[in-house]
Structure formats: structure tokens, C-alpha cells
JSON list of C-alpha atoms in Angstrom, two decimals:
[
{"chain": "K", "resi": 5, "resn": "UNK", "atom": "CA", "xyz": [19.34, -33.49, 57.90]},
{"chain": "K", "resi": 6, "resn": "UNK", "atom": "CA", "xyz": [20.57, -30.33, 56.31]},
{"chain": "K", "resi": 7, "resn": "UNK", "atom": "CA", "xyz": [24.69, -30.02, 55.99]},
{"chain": "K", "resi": 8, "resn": "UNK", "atom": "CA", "xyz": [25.93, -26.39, 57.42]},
{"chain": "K", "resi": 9, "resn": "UNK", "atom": "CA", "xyz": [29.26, -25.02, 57.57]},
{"chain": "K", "resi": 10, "resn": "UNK", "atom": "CA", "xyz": [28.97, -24.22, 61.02]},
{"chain": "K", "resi": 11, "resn": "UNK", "atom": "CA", "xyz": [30.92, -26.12, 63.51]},
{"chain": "K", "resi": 12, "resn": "UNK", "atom": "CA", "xyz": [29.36, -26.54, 66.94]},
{"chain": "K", "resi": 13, "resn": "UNK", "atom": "CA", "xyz": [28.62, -23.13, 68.65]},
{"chain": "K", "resi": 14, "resn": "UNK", "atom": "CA", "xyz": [29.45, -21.12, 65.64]},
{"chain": "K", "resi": 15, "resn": "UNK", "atom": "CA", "xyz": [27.31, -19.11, 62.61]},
{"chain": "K", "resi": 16, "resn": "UNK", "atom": "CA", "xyz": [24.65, -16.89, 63.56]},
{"chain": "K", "resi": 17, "resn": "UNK", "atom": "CA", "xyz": [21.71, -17.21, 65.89]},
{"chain": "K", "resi": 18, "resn": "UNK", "atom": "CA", "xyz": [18.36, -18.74, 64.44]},
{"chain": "K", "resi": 19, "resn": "UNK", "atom": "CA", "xyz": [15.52, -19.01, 66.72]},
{"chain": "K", "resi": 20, "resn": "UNK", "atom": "CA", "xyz": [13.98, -22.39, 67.76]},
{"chain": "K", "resi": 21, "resn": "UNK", "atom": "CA", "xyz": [11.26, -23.82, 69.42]},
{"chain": "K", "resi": 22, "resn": "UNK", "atom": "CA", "xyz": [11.67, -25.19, 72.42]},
{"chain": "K", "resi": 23, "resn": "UNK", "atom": "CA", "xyz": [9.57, -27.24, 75.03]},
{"chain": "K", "resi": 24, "resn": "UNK", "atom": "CA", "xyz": [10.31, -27.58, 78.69]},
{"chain": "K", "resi": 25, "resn": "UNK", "atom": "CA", "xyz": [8.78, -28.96, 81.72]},
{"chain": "K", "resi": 26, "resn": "UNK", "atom": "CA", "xyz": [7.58, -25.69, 83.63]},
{"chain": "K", "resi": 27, "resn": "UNK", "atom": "CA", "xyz": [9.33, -26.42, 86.63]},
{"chain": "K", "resi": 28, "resn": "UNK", "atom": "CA", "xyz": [12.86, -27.11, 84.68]},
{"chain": "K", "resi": 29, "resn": "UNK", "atom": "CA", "xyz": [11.72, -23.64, 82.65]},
{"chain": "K", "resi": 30, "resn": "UNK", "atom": "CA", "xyz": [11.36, -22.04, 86.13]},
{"chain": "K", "resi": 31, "resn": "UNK", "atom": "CA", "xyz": [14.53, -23.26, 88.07]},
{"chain": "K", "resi": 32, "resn": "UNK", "atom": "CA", "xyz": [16.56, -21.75, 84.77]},
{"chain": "K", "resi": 33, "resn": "UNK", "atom": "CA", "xyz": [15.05, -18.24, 85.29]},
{"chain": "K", "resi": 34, "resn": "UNK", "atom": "CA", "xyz": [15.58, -18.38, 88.78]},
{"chain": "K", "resi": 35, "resn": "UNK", "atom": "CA", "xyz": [19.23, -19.93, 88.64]},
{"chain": "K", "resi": 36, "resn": "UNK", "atom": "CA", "xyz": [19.51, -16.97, 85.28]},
{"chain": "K", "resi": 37, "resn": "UNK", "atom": "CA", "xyz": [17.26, -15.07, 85.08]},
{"chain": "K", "resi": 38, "resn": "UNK", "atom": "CA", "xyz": [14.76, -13.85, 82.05]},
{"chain": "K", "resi": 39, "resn": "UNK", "atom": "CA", "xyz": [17.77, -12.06, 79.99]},
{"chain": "K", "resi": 40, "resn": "UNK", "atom": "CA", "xyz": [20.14, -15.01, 80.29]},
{"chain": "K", "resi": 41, "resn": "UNK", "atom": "CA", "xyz": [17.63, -18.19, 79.79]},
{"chain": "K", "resi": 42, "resn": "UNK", "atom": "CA", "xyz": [18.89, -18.15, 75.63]},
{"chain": "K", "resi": 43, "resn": "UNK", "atom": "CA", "xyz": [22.33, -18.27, 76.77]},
{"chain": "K", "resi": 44, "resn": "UNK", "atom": "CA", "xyz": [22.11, -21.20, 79.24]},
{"chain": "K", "resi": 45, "resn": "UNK", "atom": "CA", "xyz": [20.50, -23.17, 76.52]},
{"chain": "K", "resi": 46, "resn": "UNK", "atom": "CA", "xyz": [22.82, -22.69, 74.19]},
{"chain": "K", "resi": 47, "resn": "UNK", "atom": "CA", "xyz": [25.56, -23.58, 76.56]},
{"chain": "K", "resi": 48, "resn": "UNK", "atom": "CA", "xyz": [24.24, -26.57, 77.93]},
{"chain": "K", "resi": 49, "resn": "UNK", "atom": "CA", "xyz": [23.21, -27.73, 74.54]},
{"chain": "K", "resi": 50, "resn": "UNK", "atom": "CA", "xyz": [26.52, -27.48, 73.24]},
{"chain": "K", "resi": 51, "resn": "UNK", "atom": "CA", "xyz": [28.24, -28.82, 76.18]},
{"chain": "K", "resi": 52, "resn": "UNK", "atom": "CA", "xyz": [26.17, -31.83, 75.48]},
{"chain": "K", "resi": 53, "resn": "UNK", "atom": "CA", "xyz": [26.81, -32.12, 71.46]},
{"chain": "K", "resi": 54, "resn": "UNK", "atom": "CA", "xyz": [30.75, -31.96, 72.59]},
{"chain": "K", "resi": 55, "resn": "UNK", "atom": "CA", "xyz": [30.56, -35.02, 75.21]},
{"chain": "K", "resi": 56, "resn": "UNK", "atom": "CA", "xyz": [28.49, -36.81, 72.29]},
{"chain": "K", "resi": 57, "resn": "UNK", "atom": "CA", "xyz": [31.11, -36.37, 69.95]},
{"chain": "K", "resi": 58, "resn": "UNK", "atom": "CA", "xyz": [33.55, -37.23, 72.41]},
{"chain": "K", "resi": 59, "resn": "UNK", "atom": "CA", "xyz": [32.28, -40.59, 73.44]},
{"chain": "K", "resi": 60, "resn": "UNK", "atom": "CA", "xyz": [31.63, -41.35, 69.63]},
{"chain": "K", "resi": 61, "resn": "UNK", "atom": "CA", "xyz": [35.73, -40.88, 69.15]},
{"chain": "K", "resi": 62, "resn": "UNK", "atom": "CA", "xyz": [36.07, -43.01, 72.15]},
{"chain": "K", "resi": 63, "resn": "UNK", "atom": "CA", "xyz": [34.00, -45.71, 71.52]},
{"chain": "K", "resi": 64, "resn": "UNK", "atom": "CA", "xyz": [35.64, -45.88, 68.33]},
{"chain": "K", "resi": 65, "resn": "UNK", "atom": "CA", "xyz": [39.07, -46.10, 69.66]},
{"chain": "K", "resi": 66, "resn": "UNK", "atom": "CA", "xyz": [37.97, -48.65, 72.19]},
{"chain": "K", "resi": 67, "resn": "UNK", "atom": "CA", "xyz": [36.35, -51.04, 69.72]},
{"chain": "K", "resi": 68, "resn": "UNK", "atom": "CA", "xyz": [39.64, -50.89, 67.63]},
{"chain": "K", "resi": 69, "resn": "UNK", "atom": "CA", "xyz": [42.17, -50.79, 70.53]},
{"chain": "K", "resi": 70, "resn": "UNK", "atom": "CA", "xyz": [40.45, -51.94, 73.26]},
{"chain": "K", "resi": 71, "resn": "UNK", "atom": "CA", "xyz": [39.25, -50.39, 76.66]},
{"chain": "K", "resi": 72, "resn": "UNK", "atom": "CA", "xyz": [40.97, -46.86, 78.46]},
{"chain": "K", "resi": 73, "resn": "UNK", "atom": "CA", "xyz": [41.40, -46.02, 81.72]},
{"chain": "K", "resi": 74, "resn": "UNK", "atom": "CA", "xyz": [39.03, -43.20, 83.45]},
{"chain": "K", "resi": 75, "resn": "UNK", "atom": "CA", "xyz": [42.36, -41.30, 83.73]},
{"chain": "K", "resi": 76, "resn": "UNK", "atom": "CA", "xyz": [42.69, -41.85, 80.23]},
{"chain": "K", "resi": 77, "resn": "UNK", "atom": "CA", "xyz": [39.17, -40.72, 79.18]},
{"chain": "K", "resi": 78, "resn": "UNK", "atom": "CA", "xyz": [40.04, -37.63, 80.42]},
{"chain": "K", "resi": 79, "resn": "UNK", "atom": "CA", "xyz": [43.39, -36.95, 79.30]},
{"chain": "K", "resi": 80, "resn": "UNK", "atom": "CA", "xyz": [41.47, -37.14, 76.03]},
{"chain": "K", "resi": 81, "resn": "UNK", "atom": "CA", "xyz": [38.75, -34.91, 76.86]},
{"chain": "K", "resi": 82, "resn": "UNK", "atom": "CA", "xyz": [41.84, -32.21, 78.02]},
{"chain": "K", "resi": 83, "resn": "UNK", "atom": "CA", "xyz": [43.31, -33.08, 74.44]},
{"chain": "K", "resi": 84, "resn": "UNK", "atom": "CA", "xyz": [40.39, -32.73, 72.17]},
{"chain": "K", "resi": 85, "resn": "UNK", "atom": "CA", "xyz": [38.79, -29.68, 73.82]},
{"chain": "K", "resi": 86, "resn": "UNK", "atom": "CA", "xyz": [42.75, -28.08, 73.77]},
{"chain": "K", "resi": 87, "resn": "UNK", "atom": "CA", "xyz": [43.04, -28.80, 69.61]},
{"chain": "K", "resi": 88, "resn": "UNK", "atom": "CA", "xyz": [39.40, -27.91, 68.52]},
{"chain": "K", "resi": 89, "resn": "UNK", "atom": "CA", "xyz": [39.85, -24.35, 70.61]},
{"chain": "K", "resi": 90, "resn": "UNK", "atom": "CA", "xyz": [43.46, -23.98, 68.76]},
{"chain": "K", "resi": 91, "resn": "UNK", "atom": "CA", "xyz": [41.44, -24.93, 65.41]},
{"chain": "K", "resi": 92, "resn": "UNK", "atom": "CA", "xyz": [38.15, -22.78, 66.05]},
{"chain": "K", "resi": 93, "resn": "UNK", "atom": "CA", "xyz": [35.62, -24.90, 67.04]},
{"chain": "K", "resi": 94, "resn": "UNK", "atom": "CA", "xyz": [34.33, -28.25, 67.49]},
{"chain": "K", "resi": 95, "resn": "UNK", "atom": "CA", "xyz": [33.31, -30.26, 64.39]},
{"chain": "K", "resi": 96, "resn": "UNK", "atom": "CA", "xyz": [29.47, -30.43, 63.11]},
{"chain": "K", "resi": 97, "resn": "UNK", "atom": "CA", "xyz": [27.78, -32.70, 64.83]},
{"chain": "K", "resi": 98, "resn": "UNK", "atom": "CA", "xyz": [26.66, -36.02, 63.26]}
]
């Protein structure tokens, strides 16, 4: 894996390939449309990268202080989302 400078939703665009099932290809146009599909990737993909990162801080902090509450969980999620928008970005992911 390749290091970038890049945190999560940042740098410029690079194209990828990308496989879908037709039907999950189809419901995004419809939900989107043609114009938008890119963008609806990108944003689901990156919500996704975040929660990954997010659990990976939790389950860190759970194996050294033991287990959260739900509430908790999501007090952090508030927290972390707050301070990496104040910083510019999410981390790289890895």
C-alpha cells in the first residue's frame, strides 16, 4: 500500500474501477441519477472508511479500559467527527 498525504475525502479525483451487482448499479441511478452516481460513491465510501476508523479507536479504548456504553459510543462519534472537521479532515485510512 502506497502512503498519500491525503486524509480521507481530500486530494484530487483519480478514477477507479469499480464493480457492482447490476441491480445495486441500477437502484443508485434511480435513487441519483446518471450525473450524481460518482458522488454517492464517494460518499458512501467515505462514510464507511470513517466508521472503520472509528471502531478501530474504540476497540482500542475498550481493550485498554474496558467496555462503553451505546450512549457513550456515540458521544464519541459526535466528538471525533466535531475535531477532525475543526482540523480538516479525517486521518488516512490504515
Amino acid at each position: 500500500m502506497t502512503e498519500t498525504p491525503y486524509s480521507i475525502g481530500a486530494g484530487p479525483a483519480t478514477r477507479v474501477s469499480l464493480s457492482l451487482p447490476e441491480g445495486t448499479a441500477e437502484a443508485i441511478r434511480q435513487r441519483v441519477g446518471k450525473r450524481e452516481f460518482s458522488a454517492f460513491i464517494t460518499a458512501a465510501v467515505e462514510r464507511e472508511l470513517r466508521g472503520q476508523i472509528l471502531d478501530e479507536y474504540l476497540a482500542d479504548y475498550e481493550r485498554r479500559q474496558g467496555p462503553i456504553s451505546a450512549a457513550e459510543q456515540e458521544r464519541a462519534r459526535q466528538v471525533f467527527d466535531g475535531v477532525f472537521a475543526e482540523e480538516g479532515g479525517w486521518p488516512v485510512a490504515g
